[in-house]
PDB file of C-alpha atoms in Angstrom:
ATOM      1  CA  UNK A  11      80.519  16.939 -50.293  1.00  0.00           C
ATOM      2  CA  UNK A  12      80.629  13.909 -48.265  1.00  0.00           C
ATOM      3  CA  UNK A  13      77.263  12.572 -47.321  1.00  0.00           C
ATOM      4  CA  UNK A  14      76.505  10.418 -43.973  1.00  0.00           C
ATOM      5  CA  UNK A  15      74.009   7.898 -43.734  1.00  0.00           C
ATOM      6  CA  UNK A  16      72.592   6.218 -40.661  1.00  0.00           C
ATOM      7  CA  UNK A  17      70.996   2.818 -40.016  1.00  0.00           C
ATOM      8  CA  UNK A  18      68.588   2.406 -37.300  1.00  0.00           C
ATOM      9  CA  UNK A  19      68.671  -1.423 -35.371  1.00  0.00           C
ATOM     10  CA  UNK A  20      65.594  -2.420 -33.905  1.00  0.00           C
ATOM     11  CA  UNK A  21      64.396  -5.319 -32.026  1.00  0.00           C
ATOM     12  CA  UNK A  22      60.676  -5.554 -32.015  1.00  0.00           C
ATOM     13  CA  UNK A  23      59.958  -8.395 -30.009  1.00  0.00           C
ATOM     14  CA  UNK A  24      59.854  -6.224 -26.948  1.00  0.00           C
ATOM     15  CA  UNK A  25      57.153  -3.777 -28.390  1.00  0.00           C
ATOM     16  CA  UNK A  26      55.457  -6.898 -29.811  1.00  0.00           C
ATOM     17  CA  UNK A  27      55.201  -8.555 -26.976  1.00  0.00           C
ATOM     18  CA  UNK A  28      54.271  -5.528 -25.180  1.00  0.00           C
ATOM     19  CA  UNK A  29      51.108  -5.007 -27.939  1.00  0.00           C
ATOM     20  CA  UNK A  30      50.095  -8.978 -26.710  1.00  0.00           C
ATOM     21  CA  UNK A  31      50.367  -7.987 -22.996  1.00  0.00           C
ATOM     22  CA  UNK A  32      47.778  -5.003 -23.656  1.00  0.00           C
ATOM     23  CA  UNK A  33      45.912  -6.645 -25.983  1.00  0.00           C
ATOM     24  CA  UNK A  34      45.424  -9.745 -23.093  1.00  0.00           C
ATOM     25  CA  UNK A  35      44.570  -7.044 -20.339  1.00  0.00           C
ATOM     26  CA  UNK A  36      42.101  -5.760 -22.647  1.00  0.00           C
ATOM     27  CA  UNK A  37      40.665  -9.223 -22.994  1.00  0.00           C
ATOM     28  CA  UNK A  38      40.728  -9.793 -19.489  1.00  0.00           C
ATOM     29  CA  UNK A  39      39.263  -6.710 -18.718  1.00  0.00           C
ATOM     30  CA  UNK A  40      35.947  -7.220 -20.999  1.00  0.00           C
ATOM     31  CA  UNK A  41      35.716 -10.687 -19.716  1.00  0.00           C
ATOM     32  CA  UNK A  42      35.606  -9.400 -16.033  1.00  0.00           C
ATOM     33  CA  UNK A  43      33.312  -6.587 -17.482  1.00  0.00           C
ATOM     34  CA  UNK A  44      30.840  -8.927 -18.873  1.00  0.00           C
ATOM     35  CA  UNK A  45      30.823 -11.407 -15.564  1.00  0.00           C
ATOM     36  CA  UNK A  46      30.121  -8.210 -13.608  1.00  0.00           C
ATOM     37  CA  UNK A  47      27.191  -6.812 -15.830  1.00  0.00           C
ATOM     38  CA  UNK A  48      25.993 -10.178 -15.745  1.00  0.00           C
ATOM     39  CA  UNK A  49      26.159 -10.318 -12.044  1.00  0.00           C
ATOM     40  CA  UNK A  50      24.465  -7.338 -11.596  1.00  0.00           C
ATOM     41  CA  UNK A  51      21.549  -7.895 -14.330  1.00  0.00           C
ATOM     42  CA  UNK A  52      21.008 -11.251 -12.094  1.00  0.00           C
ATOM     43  CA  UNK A  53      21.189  -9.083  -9.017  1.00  0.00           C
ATOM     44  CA  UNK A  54      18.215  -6.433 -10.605  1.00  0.00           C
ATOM     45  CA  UNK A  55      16.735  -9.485 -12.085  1.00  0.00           C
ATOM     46  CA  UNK A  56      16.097 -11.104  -8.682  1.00  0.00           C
ATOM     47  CA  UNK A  57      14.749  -7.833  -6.787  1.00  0.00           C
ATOM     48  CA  UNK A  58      12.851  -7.290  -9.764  1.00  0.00           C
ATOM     49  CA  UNK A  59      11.186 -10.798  -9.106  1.00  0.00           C
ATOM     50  CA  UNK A  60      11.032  -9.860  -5.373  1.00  0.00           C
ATOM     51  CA  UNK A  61       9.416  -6.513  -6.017  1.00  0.00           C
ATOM     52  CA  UNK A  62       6.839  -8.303  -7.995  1.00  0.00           C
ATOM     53  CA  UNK A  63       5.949 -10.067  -5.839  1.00  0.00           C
ATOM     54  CA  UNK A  64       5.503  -8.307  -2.932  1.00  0.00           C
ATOM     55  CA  UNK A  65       3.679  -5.691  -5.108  1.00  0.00           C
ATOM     56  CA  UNK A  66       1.034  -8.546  -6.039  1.00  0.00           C
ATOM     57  CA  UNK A  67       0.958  -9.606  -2.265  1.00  0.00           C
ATOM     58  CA  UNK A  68      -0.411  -6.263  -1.319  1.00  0.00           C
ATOM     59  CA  UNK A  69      -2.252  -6.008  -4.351  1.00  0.00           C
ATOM     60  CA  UNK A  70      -3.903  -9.041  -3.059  1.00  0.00           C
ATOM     61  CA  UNK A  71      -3.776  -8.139   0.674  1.00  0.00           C
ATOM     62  CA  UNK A  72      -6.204  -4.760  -0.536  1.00  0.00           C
ATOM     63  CA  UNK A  73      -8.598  -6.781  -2.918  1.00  0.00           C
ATOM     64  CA  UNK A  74      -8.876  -9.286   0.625  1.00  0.00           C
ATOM     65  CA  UNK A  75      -9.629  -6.309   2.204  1.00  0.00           C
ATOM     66  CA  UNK A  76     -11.976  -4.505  -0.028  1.00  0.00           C
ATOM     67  CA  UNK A  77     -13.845  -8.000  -0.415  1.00  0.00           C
ATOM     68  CA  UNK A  78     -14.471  -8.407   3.453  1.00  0.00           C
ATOM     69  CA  UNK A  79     -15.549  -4.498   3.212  1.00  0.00           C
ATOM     70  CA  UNK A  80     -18.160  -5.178   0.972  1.00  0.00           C
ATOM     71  CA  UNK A  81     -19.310  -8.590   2.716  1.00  0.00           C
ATOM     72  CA  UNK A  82     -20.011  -6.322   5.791  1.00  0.00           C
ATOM     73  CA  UNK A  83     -21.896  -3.678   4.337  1.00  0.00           C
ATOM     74  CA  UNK A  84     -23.882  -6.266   2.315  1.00  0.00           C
ATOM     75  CA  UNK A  85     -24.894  -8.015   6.162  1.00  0.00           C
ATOM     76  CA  UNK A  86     -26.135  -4.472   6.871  1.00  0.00           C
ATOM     77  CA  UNK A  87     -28.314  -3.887   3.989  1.00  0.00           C
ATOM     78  CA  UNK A  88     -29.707  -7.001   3.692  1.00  0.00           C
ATOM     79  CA  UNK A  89     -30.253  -6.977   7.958  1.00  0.00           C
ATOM     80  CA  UNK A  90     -31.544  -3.415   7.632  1.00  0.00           C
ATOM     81  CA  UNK A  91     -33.441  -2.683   4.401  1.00  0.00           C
ATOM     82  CA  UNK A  92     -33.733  -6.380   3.511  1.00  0.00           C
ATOM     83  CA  UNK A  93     -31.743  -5.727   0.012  1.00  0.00           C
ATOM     84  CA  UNK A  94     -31.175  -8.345  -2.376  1.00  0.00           C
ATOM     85  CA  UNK A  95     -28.221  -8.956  -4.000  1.00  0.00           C
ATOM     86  CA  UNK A  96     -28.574  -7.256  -7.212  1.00  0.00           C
ATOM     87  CA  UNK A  97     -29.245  -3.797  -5.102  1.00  0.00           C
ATOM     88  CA  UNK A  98     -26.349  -4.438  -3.242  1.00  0.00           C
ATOM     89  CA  UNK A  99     -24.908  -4.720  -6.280  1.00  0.00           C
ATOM     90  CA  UNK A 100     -25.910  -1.439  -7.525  1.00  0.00           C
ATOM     91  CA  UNK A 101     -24.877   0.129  -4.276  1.00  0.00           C
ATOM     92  CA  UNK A 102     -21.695  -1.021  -4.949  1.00  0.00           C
ATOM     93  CA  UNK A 103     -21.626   0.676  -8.164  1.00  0.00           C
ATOM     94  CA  UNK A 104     -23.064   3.635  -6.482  1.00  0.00           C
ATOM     95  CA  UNK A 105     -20.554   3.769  -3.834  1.00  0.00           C
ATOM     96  CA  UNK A 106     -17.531   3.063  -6.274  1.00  0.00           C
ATOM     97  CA  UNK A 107     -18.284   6.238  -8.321  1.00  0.00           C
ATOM     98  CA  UNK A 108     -19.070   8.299  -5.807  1.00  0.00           C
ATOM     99  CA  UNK A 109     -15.415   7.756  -4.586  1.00  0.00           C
ATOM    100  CA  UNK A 110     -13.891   8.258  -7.572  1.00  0.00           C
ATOM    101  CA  UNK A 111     -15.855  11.991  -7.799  1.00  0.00           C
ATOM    102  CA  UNK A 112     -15.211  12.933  -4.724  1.00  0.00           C
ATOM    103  CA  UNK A 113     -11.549  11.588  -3.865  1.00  0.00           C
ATOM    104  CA  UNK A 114     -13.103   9.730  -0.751  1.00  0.00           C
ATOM    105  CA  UNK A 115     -11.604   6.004  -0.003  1.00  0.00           C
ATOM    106  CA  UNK A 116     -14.869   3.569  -0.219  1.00  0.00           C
ATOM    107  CA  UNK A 117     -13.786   2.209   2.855  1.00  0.00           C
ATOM    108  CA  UNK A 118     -14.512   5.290   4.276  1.00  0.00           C
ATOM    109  CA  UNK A 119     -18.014   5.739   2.287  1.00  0.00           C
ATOM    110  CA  UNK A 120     -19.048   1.781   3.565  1.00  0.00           C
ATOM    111  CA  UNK A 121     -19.113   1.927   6.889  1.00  0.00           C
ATOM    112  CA  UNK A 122     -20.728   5.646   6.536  1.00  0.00           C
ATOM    113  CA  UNK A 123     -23.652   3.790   4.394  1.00  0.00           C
ATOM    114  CA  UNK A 124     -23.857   1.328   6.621  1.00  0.00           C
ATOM    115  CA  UNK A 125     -24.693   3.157  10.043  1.00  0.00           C
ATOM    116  CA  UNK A 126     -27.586   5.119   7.544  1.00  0.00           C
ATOM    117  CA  UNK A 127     -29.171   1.741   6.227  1.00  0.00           C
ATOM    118  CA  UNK A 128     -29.058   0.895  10.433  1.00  0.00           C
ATOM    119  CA  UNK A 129     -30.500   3.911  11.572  1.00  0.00           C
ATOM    120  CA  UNK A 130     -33.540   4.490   8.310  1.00  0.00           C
ATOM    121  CA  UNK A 131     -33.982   1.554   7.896  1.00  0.00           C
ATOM    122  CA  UNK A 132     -34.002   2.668   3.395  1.00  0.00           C
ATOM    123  CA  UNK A 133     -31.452   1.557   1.757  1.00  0.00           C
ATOM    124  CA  UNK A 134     -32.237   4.357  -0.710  1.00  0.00           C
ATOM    125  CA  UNK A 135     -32.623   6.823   1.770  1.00  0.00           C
ATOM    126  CA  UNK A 136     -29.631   5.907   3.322  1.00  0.00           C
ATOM    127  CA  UNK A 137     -27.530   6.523   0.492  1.00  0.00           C
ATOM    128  CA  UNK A 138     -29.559   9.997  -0.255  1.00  0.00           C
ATOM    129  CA  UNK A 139     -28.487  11.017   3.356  1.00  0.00           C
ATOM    130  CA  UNK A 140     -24.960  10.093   2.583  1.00  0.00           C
ATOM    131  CA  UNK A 141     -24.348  12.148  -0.127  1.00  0.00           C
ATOM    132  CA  UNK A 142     -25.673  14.813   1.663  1.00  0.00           C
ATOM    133  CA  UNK A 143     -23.027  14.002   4.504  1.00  0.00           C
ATOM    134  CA  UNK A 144     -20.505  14.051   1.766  1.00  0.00           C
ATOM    135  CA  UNK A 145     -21.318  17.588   0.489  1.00  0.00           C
ATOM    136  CA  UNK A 146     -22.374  19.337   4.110  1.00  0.00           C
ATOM    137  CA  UNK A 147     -18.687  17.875   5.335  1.00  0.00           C
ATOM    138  CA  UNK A 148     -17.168  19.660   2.274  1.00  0.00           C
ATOM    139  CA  UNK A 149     -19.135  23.056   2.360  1.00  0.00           C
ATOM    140  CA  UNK A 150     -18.467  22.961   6.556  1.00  0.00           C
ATOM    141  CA  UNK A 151     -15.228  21.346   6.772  1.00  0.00           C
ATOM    142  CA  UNK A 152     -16.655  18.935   9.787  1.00  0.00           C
ATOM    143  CA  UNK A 153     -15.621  15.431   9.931  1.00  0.00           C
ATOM    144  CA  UNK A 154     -17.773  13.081   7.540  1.00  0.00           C
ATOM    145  CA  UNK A 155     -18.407  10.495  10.704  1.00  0.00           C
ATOM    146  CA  UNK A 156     -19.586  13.611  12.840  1.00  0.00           C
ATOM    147  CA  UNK A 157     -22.044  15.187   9.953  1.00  0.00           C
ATOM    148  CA  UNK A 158     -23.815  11.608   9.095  1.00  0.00           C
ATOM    149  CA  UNK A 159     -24.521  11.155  13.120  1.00  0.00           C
ATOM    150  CA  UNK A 160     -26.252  14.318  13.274  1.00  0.00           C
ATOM    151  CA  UNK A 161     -28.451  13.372   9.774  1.00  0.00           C
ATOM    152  CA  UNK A 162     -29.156  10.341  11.180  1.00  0.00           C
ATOM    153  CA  UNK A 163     -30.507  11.663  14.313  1.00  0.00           C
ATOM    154  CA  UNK A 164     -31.848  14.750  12.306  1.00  0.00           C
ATOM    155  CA  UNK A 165     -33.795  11.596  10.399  1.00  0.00           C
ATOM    156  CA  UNK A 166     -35.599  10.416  13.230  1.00  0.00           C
ATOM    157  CA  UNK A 167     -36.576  13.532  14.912  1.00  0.00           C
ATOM    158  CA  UNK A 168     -33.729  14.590  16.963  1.00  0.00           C
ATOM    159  CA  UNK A 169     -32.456  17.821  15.142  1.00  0.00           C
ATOM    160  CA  UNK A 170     -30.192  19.264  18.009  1.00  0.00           C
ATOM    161  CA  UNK A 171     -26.950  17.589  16.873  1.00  0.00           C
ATOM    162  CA  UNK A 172     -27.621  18.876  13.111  1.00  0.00           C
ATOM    163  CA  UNK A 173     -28.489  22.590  14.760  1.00  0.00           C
ATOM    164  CA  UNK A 174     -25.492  23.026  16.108  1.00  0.00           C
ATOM    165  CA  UNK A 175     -23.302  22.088  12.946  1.00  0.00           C
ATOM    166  CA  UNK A 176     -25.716  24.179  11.018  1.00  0.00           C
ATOM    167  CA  UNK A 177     -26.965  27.109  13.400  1.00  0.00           C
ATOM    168  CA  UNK A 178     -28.912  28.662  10.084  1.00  0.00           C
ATOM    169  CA  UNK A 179     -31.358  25.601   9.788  1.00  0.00           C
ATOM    170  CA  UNK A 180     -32.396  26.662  13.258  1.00  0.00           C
ATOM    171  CA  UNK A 181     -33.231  29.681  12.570  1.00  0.00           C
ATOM    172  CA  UNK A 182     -35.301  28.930   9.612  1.00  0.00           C
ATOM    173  CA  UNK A 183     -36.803  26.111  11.353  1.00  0.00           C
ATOM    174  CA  UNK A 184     -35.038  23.697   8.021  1.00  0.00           C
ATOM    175  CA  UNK A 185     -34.744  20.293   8.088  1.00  0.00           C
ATOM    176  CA  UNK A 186     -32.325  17.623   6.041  1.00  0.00           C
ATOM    177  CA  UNK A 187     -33.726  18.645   2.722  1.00  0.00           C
ATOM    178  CA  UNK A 188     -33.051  22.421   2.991  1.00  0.00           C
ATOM    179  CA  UNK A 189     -29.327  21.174   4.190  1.00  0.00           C
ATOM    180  CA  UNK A 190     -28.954  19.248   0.561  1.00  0.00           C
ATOM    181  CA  UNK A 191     -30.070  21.969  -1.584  1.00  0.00           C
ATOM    182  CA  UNK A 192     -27.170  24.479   0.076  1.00  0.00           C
ATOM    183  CA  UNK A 193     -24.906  21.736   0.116  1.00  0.00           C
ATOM    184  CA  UNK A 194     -25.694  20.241  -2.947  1.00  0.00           C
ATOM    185  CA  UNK A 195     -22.705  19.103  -5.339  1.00  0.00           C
ATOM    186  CA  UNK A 196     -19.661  20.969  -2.697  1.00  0.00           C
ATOM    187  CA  UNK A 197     -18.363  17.049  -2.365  1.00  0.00           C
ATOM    188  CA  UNK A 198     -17.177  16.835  -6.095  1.00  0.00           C
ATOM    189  CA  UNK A 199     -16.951  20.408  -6.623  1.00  0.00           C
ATOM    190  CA  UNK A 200     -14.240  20.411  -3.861  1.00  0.00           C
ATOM    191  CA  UNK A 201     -12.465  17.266  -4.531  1.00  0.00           C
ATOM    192  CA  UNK A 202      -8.871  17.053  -4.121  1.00  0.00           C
ATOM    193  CA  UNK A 203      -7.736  15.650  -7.750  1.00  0.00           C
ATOM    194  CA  UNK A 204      -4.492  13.649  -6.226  1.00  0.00           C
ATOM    195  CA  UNK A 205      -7.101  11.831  -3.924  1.00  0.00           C
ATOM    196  CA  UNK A 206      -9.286  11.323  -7.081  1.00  0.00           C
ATOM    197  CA  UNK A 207      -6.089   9.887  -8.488  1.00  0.00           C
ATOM    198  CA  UNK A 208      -5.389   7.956  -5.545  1.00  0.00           C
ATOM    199  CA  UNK A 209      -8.770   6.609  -5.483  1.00  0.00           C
ATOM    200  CA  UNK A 210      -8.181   5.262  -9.285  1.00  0.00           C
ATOM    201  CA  UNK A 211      -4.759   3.410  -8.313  1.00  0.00           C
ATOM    202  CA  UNK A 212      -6.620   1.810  -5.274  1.00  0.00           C
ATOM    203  CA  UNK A 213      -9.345   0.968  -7.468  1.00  0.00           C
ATOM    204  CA  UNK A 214      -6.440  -0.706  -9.867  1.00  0.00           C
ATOM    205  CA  UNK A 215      -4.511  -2.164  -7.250  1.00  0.00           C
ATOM    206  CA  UNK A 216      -7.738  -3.617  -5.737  1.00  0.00           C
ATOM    207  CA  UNK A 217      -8.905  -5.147  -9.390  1.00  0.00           C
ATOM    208  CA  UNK A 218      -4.815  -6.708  -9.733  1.00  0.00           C
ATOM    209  CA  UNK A 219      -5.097  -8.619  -6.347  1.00  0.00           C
ATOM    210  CA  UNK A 220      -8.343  -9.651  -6.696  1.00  0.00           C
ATOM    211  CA  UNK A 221      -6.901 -11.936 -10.089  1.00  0.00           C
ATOM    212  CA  UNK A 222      -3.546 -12.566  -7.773  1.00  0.00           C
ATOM    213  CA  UNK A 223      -6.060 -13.421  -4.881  1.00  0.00           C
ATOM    214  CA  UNK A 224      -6.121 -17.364  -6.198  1.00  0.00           C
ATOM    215  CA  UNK A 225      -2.905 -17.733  -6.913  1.00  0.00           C
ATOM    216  CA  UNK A 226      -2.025 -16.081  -2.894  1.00  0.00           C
ATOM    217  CA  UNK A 227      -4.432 -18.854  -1.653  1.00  0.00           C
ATOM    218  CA  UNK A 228      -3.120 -21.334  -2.918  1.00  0.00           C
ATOM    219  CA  UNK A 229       0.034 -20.930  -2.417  1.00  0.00           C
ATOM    220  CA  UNK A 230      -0.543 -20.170   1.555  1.00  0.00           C
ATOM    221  CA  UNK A 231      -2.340 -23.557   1.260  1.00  0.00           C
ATOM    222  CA  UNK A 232       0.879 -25.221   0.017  1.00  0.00           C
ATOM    223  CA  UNK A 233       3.335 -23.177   2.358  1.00  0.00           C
ATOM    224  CA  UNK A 234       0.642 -22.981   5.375  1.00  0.00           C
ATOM    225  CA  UNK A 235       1.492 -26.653   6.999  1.00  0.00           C
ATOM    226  CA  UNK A 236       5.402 -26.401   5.468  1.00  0.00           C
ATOM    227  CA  UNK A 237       6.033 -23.358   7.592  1.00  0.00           C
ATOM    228  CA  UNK A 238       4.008 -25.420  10.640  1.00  0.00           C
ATOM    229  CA  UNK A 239       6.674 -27.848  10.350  1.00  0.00           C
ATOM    230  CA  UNK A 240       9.650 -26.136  10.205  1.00  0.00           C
ATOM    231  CA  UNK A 241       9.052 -24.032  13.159  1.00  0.00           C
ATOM    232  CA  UNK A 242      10.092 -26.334  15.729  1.00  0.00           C
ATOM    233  CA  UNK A 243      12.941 -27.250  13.626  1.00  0.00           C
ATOM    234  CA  UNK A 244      14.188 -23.473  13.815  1.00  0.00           C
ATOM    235  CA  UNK A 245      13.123 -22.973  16.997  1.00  0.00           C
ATOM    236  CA  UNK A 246      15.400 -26.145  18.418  1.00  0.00           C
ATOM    237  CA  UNK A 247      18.433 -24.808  16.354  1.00  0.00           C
ATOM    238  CA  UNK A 248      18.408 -21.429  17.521  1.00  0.00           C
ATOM    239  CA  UNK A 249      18.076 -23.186  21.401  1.00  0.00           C
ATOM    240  CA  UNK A 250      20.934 -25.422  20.461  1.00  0.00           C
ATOM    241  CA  UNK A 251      22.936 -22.394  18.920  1.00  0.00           C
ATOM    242  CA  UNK A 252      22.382 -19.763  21.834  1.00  0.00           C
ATOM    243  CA  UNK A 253      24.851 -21.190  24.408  1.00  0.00           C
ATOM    244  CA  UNK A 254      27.499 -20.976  21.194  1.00  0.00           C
ATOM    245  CA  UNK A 255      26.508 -17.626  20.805  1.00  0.00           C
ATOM    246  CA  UNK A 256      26.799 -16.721  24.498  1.00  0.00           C
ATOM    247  CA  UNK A 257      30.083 -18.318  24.645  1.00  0.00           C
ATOM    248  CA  UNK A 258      31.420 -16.135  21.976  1.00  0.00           C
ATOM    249  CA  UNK A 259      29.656 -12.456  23.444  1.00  0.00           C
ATOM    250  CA  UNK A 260      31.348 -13.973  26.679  1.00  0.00           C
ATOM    251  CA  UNK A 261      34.956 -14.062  24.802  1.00  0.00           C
ATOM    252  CA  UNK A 262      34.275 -11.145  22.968  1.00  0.00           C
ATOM    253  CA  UNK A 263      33.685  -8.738  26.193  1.00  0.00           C
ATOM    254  CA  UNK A 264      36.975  -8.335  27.855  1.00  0.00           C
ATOM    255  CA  UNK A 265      38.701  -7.599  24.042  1.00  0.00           C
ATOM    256  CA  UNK A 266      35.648  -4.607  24.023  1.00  0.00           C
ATOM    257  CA  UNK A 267      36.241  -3.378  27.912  1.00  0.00           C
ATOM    258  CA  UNK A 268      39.757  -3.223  26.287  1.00  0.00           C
ATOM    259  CA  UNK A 269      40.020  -1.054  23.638  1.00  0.00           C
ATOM    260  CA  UNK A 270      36.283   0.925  24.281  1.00  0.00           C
ATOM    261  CA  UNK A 271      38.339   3.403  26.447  1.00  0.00           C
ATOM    262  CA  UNK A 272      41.323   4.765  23.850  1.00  0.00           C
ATOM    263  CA  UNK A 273      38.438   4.723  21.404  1.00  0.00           C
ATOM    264  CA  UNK A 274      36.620   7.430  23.443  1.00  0.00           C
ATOM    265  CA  UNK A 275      39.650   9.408  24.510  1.00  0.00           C
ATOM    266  CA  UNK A 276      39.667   9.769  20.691  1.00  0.00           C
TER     267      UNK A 276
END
């Protein structure tokens, strides 16, 4: 039987080449891949940075805050009750847990405290008739500013405001005290535990500024009389650039007035 064999002819330099064209793309590709991702980590890297910082800023804008806060209820109690500084101190304490129990911002508690130590003239009873505010508010629902105006009046003989937030204290004839022992403990018993929560990451945010509070100083201290400076500077370039800038709106108009109208009909 006769037998047929068959030779196959190949060039490979085609496919070879063809291997070193994919192979380059490939390269090509991963170097393009690795500019991008490098791009981008700068990209995160710098809003990171940015983020940062403005975080700190208002980290340091609250602790500013809190700090002036405290100055001005420390005036009152020393003006009012004649404190010294280590009851002030303690008032502070006083103040910063009650907040944290009772989900209530301290800059709402402060100025609260404040208008008490005015009108008792006792810094101690001044912070007895604010917790009573605190709970009555709770257990009533009425505003905390609107409850501690009625005590304080209540406290120096005028019970007609308190009456009529609490119509069953008239009728028994009660004063402040019977109020607290209703009241007493509604404030923390009722206490929202995302303001409690909210109250800690002030309280955090407040302690973080108050270290970045320095570095913010000194830094507006530096950039403070820079920023003076360039002002002008900026303010004479933008004068210089504005008739430019007319000049183009000017040019730009009648190509606008143009196509505006087909643009509608669409």
């Amino acid at each position: 039987m006769a037998s047929l064999n068959f030779k196959f002819v190949a060039n490979a330099a085609g496919l070879t080449k063809g291997i070193n064209d994919a192979k380059g793309n490939l390269t090509g590709f991963e170097s393009a891949t690795k500019t991008v991702s490098a791009n981008i980590g700068k990209a995160l890297g710098a809003i990171s940075f940015v983020a940062v910082v403005k975080g700190l800023t208002d980290a340091a804008k609250a602790a500013q805050e809190d700090q002036i806060a405290q100055e001005k209820l420390a005036l009152q109690l020393r003006t009012s009750t004649g404190a010294n500084d280590a009851q002030i101190a303690s008032v502070e304490k006083n103040i910063t847990a009650m907040s944290k129990q009772t989900g209530i911002a301290d800059d709402v508690l402060r100025p609260a405290l404040a208008n008490a130590a005015r009108a008792t003239g006792d810094m101690n009873r001044a912070q007895e008739l604010l917790t009573i505010g605190l709970d009555f508010a709770a257990a009533s629902g009425k505003p905390l500013e609107t409850v501690m105006s009625a005590l304080q009046k209540a406290e120096n003989g005028n019970t007609t405001a308190l009456y009529k937030l609490a119509p069953e204290l008239k009728n028994t004839k009660g004063g402040i005290d019977d109020l607290a022992k209703s009241v007493e403990g509604a404030a923390e018993a009722s206490a929202n535990p995302f303001a409690k929560f909210q109250v800690s990451l002030d309280e955090a945010k407040e302690t973080i500024g108050a270290a970045f509070l320095p570095v913010l100083q000194k830094l507006i201290d530096v950039l403070g009389p820079l920023v003076e400076k360039l002002a002008p500077i900026l303010a004479k370039l933008i004068a210089d650039l504005t008739p430019v800038f007319l000049t183009l709106v000017d040019a730009l108009l009648p190509l606008v007035e143009e196509l505006l109208p087909p643009l509608v009909e669409l």
